[in-house]
Amino acid sequence: MLLTAAERRRGISGGVLSLVAIALFVGIAVSALLLWDAPETQGQLFTAYTGRILQFTLWQAVLSTLFSVCLALPVALSLARRPHFIGRIWIVRLMALPMGLPVLIGALGLIGIWGRQGAVNSFLSTLGLEQPISIYGLTGILLAHVFFNLPLAARLFLVALERQPAEYWLLSTSLGMKPLSIFRFIEGPALIRVVPGIAGLIFMLCATSFTLVLILGGGPAATTLEVAIYQSLRFDFDPPRAIGLAVLQIAVTGLILAALAFLPAPDGTHVTAGRATRRFDGRTWGARLWDGSTILAATLFLILPLASIFLAGIKADLWRLASSPAFLNAAYTSLSIALLSGLLAVSVALAIIHARIAIRDLRHPGIPARGLAAMLGATSSLVLLVPPVVIGTGLFLLLRPFGDVSRFAPALVAAINMLMALPFVMRVLEPAIEDHRRQTARLAASLGVTGFSRLRRIDLPFLIGPILTALSFAMALSLGDLGAVALFGSSELTTLPWLVYSRLSSYRTNDADGLALLLGMICLALTILGSLSRRKGYDG
Amino acid sequence: MADSIRLEKIALQLGTKRFSFDIAMTDGAITAVTGPSGSGKSTLLNLITGFEIPESGRILIAGEDVTHAHPSKRPISLVFQDNNLFAHLDLVTNIGLGVDPSLKLSREDRVRISQSLERVGLAGFETRKPGTLSGGERQRAAFARVLVRKRPVLLMDEPFAALDPELRSSMASLLLDLHRETGNTVVIVSHDRAEVQKLADVVVAVDDGTIVNSAANTAIPYAR
């Protein structure tokens, strides 16, 4: 009982308010979908068309997961065996970059390298290869999914390997274990434990991937559920089909989430690239050559598209682009939406976290209270179950009778972006606040510091760092997002990613490259700001 | 008695810290290494095992120059304070890896492993995983591996520091018994004065990266 009755009341009511608001927002969207009164809806749920799309969605996700995981394994093994590899810490940091990079920009970079005019195909054609690699269709989708997920998997595998006790490596050396034995008895068992969780996470990300498939897929042969929903509404205006697909999408994500609940969640909290693990194996020239070329290949695979974004970007007339009204308008719109959704996400996360703390503080939390705590936790990741495009579809159908949808669009996009950011914001804020409370709650309660004075003197000085981190991540996510705006984008509502996408669609690639670089730099600046404030927060 | 381990004019720099060692350790004796933390006790051990390579000087074990030999080529068994066993492997596998690092075990090997477990008081623990054992039992299993490896030198870095005092004393007795049976040369890093008194033939004091004193354990033993 560390909270006053008033604090508990405030905490719980704030949580209930957030819960109701989110449930209403998502609930209204989903019921608008389900209750859409079109007689032909019933027959549309499962057609040959939706079946084919479902099949492709799952098939590309399976292949993407398989390639990402299988290729990440040797990379992680080599990185773990070479704690003193030149520039290793930068390579590990590079692997964090695709996660924070707007997907749209990554796609542009991949086209720059693997596209018809890209470096790889030019090289192949000088070798005399007739058929160029196609970045579009299944190949392109797989390539892009591996680009984004291989580094994620490699980092998580590396954490699992580095978490092995230092004595294991000393012992294996002293016992004279050969590389094969080390893999069989140490590395293999450490990796196999985390493979299911990591593969599950990547499968989820690939099954719900929107932007990459939108840009690289195309054509009925390479379309996922999310993109098909978008196309049904935006191009064909076929609401019954969109609804059928959306219901299917919720069923699929629901099933994946249920399956994921049984897998151990991958834990990447101890990414300690600087820690001095000492390894004495792999001293042979063969092993050195293998590790060096594996790491080099992975680094090139990741860095070339990024370099291509940069090089293509500076070739465009950046100054003209940056001062053009189109860019300035889009930047203004994007930043407003990002700020609004970021502030909303942080506020909602704070309300949910404090409500959960207040419930835990009850002496005898009854079943309703405990149920509320569980529901609050689930609400923060509701967007995983009901993807942005599905929410957007529901709202689109609901609001169409009330006039031009684009009038409501900025607020809707901000709200959807808020929901998308919420799981990440919770992951930054919840541990920080729990830590902070563990350290200060008893002392503050015994001194009787409560209310505003406690907020100002005890909570804010510590939490301002994590809050700014969460805010900047949420803003970067919203700034780079194409999923929510795709349904509502128009000449009246143009965000930066939408501007890049429309330039790309109208084959003004030069402008698209320049704008992508500008957008990438804004997101990078935000992410760096966020990591800086995080460091400050933990020191203070 | 002959020297089992010789460190001749060893010099080594790690970061800003300099180490220099010159010492001979008697064959078949228990040498205890003591000193404040950060003084270089573990570095001394790491030099003998080959986890650190000196910048100059020579290391000889049983008369053979091993200065640049790979750790697995040195006639040494190791016991750390913790994590001596791979947590996901059962005891037979853990000890079997000490017999053959790719775990090709003959029938006789398996019998020997069971006998070694029996000797350290873990009869019938073959298929148990380290997680189901107490801290003392885990260190006993590590001793069983030392037994099957039959190396003339045993190096231990605070092997009992994680155990409570009563257990520590009985483990020290077990170590002493095994030492008398095998006649191996033991080097043990220890903080525990009573333990040093009980075990050591020779006490080596390390401070600030070098050996400041090396003398026979003449103090009146507590319970030798």
PDB file of N, CA, C and O in Angstrom, chain A residues 272-295:
ATOM      1  N   THR A 272      25.105  -6.172 -25.694  1.00  0.00           N
ATOM      2  CA  THR A 272      26.319  -5.566 -25.162  1.00  0.00           C
ATOM      3  C   THR A 272      27.446  -5.842 -26.126  1.00  0.00           C
ATOM      4  O   THR A 272      28.236  -6.745 -25.930  1.00  0.00           O
ATOM      5  N   ALA A 273      27.507  -5.026 -27.164  1.00  0.00           N
ATOM      6  CA  ALA A 273      28.520  -5.270 -28.177  1.00  0.00           C
ATOM      7  C   ALA A 273      29.912  -5.039 -27.613  1.00  0.00           C
ATOM      8  O   ALA A 273      30.878  -5.618 -28.060  1.00  0.00           O
ATOM      9  N   GLY A 274      30.008  -4.192 -26.592  1.00  0.00           N
ATOM     10  CA  GLY A 274      31.324  -3.844 -26.096  1.00  0.00           C
ATOM     11  C   GLY A 274      31.895  -4.848 -25.105  1.00  0.00           C
ATOM     12  O   GLY A 274      33.065  -4.783 -24.768  1.00  0.00           O
ATOM     13  N   ARG A 275      31.048  -5.778 -24.628  1.00  0.00           N
ATOM     14  CA  ARG A 275      31.533  -6.651 -23.575  1.00  0.00           C
ATOM     15  C   ARG A 275      32.631  -7.563 -24.098  1.00  0.00           C
ATOM     16  O   ARG A 275      32.546  -8.112 -25.181  1.00  0.00           O
ATOM     17  N   ALA A 276      33.651  -7.740 -23.295  1.00  0.00           N
ATOM     18  CA  ALA A 276      34.800  -8.513 -23.739  1.00  0.00           C
ATOM     19  C   ALA A 276      34.599  -9.985 -23.448  1.00  0.00           C
ATOM     20  O   ALA A 276      34.990 -10.491 -22.408  1.00  0.00           O
ATOM     21  N   THR A 277      33.915 -10.681 -24.373  1.00  0.00           N
ATOM     22  CA  THR A 277      33.874 -12.128 -24.267  1.00  0.00           C
ATOM     23  C   THR A 277      35.207 -12.623 -24.817  1.00  0.00           C
ATOM     24  O   THR A 277      35.681 -12.111 -25.818  1.00  0.00           O
ATOM     25  N   ARG A 278      35.813 -13.580 -24.160  1.00  0.00           N
ATOM     26  CA  ARG A 278      37.093 -14.070 -24.666  1.00  0.00           C
ATOM     27  C   ARG A 278      36.897 -15.422 -25.314  1.00  0.00           C
ATOM     28  O   ARG A 278      36.373 -16.341 -24.713  1.00  0.00           O
ATOM     29  N   ARG A 279      37.276 -15.484 -26.578  1.00  0.00           N
ATOM     30  CA  ARG A 279      37.146 -16.740 -27.306  1.00  0.00           C
ATOM     31  C   ARG A 279      38.527 -17.175 -27.764  1.00  0.00           C
ATOM     32  O   ARG A 279      39.325 -16.381 -28.232  1.00  0.00           O
ATOM     33  N   PHE A 280      38.791 -18.465 -27.617  1.00  0.00           N
ATOM     34  CA  PHE A 280      40.092 -18.989 -28.011  1.00  0.00           C
ATOM     35  C   PHE A 280      39.971 -19.972 -29.155  1.00  0.00           C
ATOM     36  O   PHE A 280      40.945 -20.547 -29.592  1.00  0.00           O
ATOM     37  N   ASP A 281      38.729 -20.162 -29.647  1.00  0.00           N
ATOM     38  CA  ASP A 281      38.553 -21.108 -30.748  1.00  0.00           C
ATOM     39  C   ASP A 281      38.599 -20.351 -32.075  1.00  0.00           C
ATOM     40  O   ASP A 281      38.627 -19.124 -32.107  1.00  0.00           O
ATOM     41  N   GLY A 282      38.570 -21.096 -33.155  1.00  0.00           N
ATOM     42  CA  GLY A 282      38.564 -20.477 -34.475  1.00  0.00           C
ATOM     43  C   GLY A 282      39.846 -19.731 -34.784  1.00  0.00           C
ATOM     44  O   GLY A 282      39.832 -18.686 -35.396  1.00  0.00           O
ATOM     45  N   ARG A 283      40.999 -20.269 -34.359  1.00  0.00           N
ATOM     46  CA  ARG A 283      42.260 -19.584 -34.642  1.00  0.00           C
ATOM     47  C   ARG A 283      42.874 -20.023 -35.965  1.00  0.00           C
ATOM     48  O   ARG A 283      43.861 -19.462 -36.397  1.00  0.00           O
ATOM     49  N   THR A 284      42.259 -21.031 -36.594  1.00  0.00           N
ATOM     50  CA  THR A 284      42.842 -21.507 -37.848  1.00  0.00           C
ATOM     51  C   THR A 284      42.547 -20.519 -38.970  1.00  0.00           C
ATOM     52  O   THR A 284      41.625 -19.717 -38.886  1.00  0.00           O
ATOM     53  N   TRP A 285      43.335 -20.574 -40.039  1.00  0.00           N
ATOM     54  CA  TRP A 285      43.131 -19.654 -41.158  1.00  0.00           C
ATOM     55  C   TRP A 285      41.804 -19.897 -41.829  1.00  0.00           C
ATOM     56  O   TRP A 285      41.143 -18.954 -42.265  1.00  0.00           O
ATOM     57  N   GLY A 286      41.417 -21.164 -41.897  1.00  0.00           N
ATOM     58  CA  GLY A 286      40.125 -21.467 -42.497  1.00  0.00           C
ATOM     59  C   GLY A 286      38.989 -20.791 -41.748  1.00  0.00           C
ATOM     60  O   GLY A 286      38.121 -20.167 -42.356  1.00  0.00           O
ATOM     61  N   ALA A 287      39.022 -20.899 -40.415  1.00  0.00           N
ATOM     62  CA  ALA A 287      37.973 -20.291 -39.603  1.00  0.00           C
ATOM     63  C   ALA A 287      37.980 -18.778 -39.733  1.00  0.00           C
ATOM     64  O   ALA A 287      36.937 -18.134 -39.832  1.00  0.00           O
ATOM     65  N   ARG A 288      39.196 -18.198 -39.744  1.00  0.00           N
ATOM     66  CA  ARG A 288      39.298 -16.742 -39.896  1.00  0.00           C
ATOM     67  C   ARG A 288      38.688 -16.295 -41.215  1.00  0.00           C
ATOM     68  O   ARG A 288      37.940 -15.315 -41.276  1.00  0.00           O
ATOM     69  N   LEU A 289      39.013 -17.047 -42.274  1.00  0.00           N
ATOM     70  CA  LEU A 289      38.534 -16.692 -43.608  1.00  0.00           C
ATOM     71  C   LEU A 289      37.012 -16.781 -43.654  1.00  0.00           C
ATOM     72  O   LEU A 289      36.333 -15.886 -44.169  1.00  0.00           O
ATOM     73  N   TRP A 290      36.476 -17.856 -43.089  1.00  0.00           N
ATOM     74  CA  TRP A 290      35.027 -18.065 -43.086  1.00  0.00           C
ATOM     75  C   TRP A 290      34.330 -16.937 -42.335  1.00  0.00           C
ATOM     76  O   TRP A 290      33.386 -16.317 -42.839  1.00  0.00           O
ATOM     77  N   ASP A 291      34.802 -16.654 -41.101  1.00  0.00           N
ATOM     78  CA  ASP A 291      34.166 -15.623 -40.296  1.00  0.00           C
ATOM     79  C   ASP A 291      34.262 -14.265 -40.975  1.00  0.00           C
ATOM     80  O   ASP A 291      33.284 -13.524 -41.066  1.00  0.00           O
ATOM     81  N   GLY A 292      35.471 -13.970 -41.482  1.00  0.00           N
ATOM     82  CA  GLY A 292      35.670 -12.675 -42.123  1.00  0.00           C
ATOM     83  C   GLY A 292      34.749 -12.491 -43.313  1.00  0.00           C
ATOM     84  O   GLY A 292      34.093 -11.460 -43.452  1.00  0.00           O
ATOM     85  N   SER A 293      34.643 -13.531 -44.160  1.00  0.00           N
ATOM     86  CA  SER A 293      33.818 -13.338 -45.353  1.00  0.00           C
ATOM     87  C   SER A 293      32.336 -13.336 -44.996  1.00  0.00           C
ATOM     88  O   SER A 293      31.554 -12.613 -45.627  1.00  0.00           O
ATOM     89  N   THR A 294      31.934 -14.117 -43.979  1.00  0.00           N
ATOM     90  CA  THR A 294      30.528 -14.083 -43.567  1.00  0.00           C
ATOM     91  C   THR A 294      30.147 -12.693 -43.075  1.00  0.00           C
ATOM     92  O   THR A 294      29.117 -12.130 -43.476  1.00  0.00           O
ATOM     93  N   ILE A 295      30.979 -12.136 -42.199  1.00  0.00           N
ATOM     94  CA  ILE A 295      30.671 -10.825 -41.638  1.00  0.00           C
ATOM     95  C   ILE A 295      30.699  -9.768 -42.733  1.00  0.00           C
ATOM     96  O   ILE A 295      29.826  -8.900 -42.813  1.00  0.00           O
TER      97      ILE A 295
END
